[in-house]
CSV table of C-alpha atoms and ligand atoms in Angstrom, one decimal:
chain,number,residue,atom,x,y,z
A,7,UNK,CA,0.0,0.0,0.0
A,8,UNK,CA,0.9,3.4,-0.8
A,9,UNK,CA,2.5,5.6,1.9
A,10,UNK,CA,1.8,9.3,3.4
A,11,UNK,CA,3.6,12.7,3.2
A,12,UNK,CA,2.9,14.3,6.7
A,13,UNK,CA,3.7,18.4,5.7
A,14,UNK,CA,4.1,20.7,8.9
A,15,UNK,CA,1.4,23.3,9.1
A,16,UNK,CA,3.6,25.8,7.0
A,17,UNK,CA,3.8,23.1,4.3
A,18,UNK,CA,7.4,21.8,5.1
A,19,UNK,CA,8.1,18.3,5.0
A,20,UNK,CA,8.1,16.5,7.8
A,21,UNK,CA,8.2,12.6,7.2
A,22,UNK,CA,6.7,9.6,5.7
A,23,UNK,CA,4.3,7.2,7.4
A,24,UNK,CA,2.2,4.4,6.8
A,25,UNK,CA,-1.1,4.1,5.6
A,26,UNK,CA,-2.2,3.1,8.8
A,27,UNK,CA,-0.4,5.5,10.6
A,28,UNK,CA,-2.1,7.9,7.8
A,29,UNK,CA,-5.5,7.3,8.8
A,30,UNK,CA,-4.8,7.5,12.4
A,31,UNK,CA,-3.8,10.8,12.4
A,32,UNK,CA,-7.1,12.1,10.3
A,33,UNK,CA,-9.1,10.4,13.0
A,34,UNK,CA,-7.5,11.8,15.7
A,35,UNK,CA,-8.1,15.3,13.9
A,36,UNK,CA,-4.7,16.7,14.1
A,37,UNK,CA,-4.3,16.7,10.0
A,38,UNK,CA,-5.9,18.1,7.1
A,39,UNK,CA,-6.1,16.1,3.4
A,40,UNK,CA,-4.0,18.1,1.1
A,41,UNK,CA,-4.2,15.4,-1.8
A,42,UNK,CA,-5.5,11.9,-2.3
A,43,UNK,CA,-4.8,8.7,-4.0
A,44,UNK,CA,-7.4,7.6,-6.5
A,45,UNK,CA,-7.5,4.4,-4.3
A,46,UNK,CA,-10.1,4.1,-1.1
A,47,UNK,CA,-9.5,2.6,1.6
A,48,UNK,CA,-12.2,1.0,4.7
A,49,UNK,CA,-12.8,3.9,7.2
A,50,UNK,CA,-14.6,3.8,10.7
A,51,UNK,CA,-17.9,4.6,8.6
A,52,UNK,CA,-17.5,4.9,4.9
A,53,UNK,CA,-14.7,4.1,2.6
A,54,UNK,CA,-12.6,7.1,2.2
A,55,UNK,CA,-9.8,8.2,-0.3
A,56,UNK,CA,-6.2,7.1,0.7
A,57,UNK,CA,-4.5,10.5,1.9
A,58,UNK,CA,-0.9,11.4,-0.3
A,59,UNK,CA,-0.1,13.8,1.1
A,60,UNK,CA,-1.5,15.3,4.9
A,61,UNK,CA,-0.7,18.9,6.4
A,62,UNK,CA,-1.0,19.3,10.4
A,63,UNK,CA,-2.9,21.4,11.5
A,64,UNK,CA,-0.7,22.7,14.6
A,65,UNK,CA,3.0,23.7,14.3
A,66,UNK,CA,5.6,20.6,14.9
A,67,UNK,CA,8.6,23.0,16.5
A,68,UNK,CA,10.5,20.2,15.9
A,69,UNK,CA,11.7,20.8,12.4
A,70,UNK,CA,12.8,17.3,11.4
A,71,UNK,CA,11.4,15.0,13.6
A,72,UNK,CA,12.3,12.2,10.5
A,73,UNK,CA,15.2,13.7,10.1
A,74,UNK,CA,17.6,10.8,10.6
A,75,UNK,CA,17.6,8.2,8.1
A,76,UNK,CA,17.7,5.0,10.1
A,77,UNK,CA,20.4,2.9,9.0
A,78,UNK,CA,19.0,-0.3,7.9
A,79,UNK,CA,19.8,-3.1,5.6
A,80,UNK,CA,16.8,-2.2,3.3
A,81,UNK,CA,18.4,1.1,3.4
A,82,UNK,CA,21.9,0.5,2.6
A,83,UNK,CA,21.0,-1.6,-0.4
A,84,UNK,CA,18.7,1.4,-1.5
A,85,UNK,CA,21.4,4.1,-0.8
A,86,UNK,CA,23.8,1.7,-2.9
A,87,UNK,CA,21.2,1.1,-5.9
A,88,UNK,CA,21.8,-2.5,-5.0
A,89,UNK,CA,24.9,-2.4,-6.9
A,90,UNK,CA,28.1,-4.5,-5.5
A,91,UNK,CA,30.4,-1.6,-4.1
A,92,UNK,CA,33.1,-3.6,-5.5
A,93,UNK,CA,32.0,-5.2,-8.7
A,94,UNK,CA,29.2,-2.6,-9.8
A,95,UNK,CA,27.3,-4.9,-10.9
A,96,UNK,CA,23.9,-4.8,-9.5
A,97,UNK,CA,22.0,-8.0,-8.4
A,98,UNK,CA,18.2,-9.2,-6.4
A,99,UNK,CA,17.9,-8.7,-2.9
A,100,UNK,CA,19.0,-12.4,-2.6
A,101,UNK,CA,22.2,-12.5,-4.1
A,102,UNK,CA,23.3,-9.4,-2.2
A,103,UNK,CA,25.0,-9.0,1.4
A,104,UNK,CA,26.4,-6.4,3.7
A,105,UNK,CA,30.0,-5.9,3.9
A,106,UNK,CA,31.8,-4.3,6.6
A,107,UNK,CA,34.6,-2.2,5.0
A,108,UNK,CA,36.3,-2.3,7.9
A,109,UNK,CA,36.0,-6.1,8.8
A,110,UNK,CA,33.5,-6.6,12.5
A,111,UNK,CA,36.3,-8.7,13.9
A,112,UNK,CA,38.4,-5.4,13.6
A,113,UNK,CA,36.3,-3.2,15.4
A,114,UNK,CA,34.8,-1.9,12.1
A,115,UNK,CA,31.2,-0.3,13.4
A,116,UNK,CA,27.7,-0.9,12.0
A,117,UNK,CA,27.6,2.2,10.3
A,118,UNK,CA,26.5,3.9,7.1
A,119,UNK,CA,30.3,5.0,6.9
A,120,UNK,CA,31.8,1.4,7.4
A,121,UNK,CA,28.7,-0.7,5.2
A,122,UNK,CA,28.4,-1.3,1.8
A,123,UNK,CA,26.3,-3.5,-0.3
A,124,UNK,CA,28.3,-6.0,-1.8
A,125,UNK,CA,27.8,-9.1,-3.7
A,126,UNK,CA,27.8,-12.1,-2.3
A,127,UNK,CA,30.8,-13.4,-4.5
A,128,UNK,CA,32.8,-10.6,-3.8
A,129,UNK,CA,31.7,-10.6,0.0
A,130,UNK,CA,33.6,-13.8,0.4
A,131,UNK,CA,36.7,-12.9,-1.6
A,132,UNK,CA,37.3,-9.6,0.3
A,133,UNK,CA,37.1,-11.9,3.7
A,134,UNK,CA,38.3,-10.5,6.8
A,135,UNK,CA,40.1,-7.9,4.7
A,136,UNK,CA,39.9,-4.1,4.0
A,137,UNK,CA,39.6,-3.6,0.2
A,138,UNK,CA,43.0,-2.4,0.2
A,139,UNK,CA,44.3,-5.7,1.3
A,140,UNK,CA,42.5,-7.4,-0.7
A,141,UNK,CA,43.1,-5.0,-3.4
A,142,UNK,CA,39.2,-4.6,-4.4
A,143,UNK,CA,38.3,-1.1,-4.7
A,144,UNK,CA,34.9,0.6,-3.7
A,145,UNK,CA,32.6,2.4,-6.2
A,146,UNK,CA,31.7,4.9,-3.7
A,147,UNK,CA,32.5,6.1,-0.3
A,148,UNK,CA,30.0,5.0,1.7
A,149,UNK,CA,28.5,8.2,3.4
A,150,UNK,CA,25.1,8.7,5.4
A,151,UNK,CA,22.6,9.5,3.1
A,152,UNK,CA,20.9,13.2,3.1
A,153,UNK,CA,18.1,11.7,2.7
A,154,UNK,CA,15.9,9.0,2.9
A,155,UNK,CA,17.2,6.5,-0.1
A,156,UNK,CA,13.6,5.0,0.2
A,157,UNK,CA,12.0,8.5,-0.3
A,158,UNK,CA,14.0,9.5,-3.2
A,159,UNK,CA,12.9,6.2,-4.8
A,160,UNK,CA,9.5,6.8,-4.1
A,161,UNK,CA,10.1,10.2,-5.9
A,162,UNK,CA,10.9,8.4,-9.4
A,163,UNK,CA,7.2,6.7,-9.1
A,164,UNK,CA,4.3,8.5,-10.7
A,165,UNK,CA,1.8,7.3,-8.0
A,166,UNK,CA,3.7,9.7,-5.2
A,167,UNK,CA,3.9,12.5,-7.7
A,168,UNK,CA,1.9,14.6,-5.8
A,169,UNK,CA,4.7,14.6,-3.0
A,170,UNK,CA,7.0,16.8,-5.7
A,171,UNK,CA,5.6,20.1,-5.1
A,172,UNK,CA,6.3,19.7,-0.8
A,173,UNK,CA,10.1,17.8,-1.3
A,174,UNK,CA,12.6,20.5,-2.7
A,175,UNK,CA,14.4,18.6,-5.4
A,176,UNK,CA,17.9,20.0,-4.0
A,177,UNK,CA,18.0,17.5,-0.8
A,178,UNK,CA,18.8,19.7,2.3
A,179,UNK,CA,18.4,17.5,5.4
A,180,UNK,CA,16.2,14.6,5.0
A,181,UNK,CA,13.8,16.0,3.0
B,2,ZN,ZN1,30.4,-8.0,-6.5
């Protein structure tokens, strides 16, 4: 199911929730529809339109309470287009794995900085290594992403297209 833009009450982007989480806030009367899908979904009483995009309708001082994209493997193999950092070739979700740059059993952190997406082949050939011992070279520095990799897909889509006016297309924090 599609998900929901939550705007601040001056328009500003806020996050992205669930459907679910969607509808709970327009019973709870603390958001406003700005746009719908053409989908409907099972209210309390009716079947109502599923919300794209929702404003609240009180200030959030908190200007980026999503602000931190939560590292994740879902999120890593988004940020890295599930291409192998090392071979660039991109495979399924199955045939990929995380690789610590820094090898775990030498204190290398779980961390968007020290993870990369790698294939499975080349997982096992780069070992406890770094990729200068091993002499494989990363396609990228791995480097926290600005902003949500999962949004930015979401962007390409034509069913969240309504979400383009409220995302500036210049990422400046996580929206
Ligand atoms: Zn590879």
């Amino acid at each position: 199911m599609e998900q929901t833009l939550v705007l601040n009450a001056t328009y500003e982007p806020l996050g992205v929730v669930s459907w679910q989480r969607a509808m709970t806030l327009l019973y709870q009367g603390k958001v406003e529809v700005v746009a719908n899908y053409e989908r409907f979904v099972r209210g309390v009483k009716a079947h109502v339109p599923l919300p794209s995009v929702l404003r609240l309708l009180r200030h959030v001082r908190l200007r980026r309470i999503f602000s931190e994209v939560p590292f994740s493997r879902a999120n890593v193999y988004a940020r890295d287009e599930h291409r192998c950092q090392y071979c660039a070739r991109r495979f399924s979700v199955q045939r990929l794995s995380l690789d610590h740059v820094m090898p775990r059993s030498r204190g290398g952190p779980d961390t968007w900085e020290n993870v990369v997406c790698a294939c499975l082949t080349c997982n096992v050939r780069k070992g406890g290594r770094t990729p200068l011992e091993a002499g494989m070279r990363l396609l990228n520095e791995p480097v926290r992403p600005k902003r949500s990799p999962m949004v930015s897909r979401q962007l390409t889509l034509q069913k969240y297209s309504a979400w383009k006016a409220f995302i500036p297309a210049v990422p400046d924090g996580a929206f």
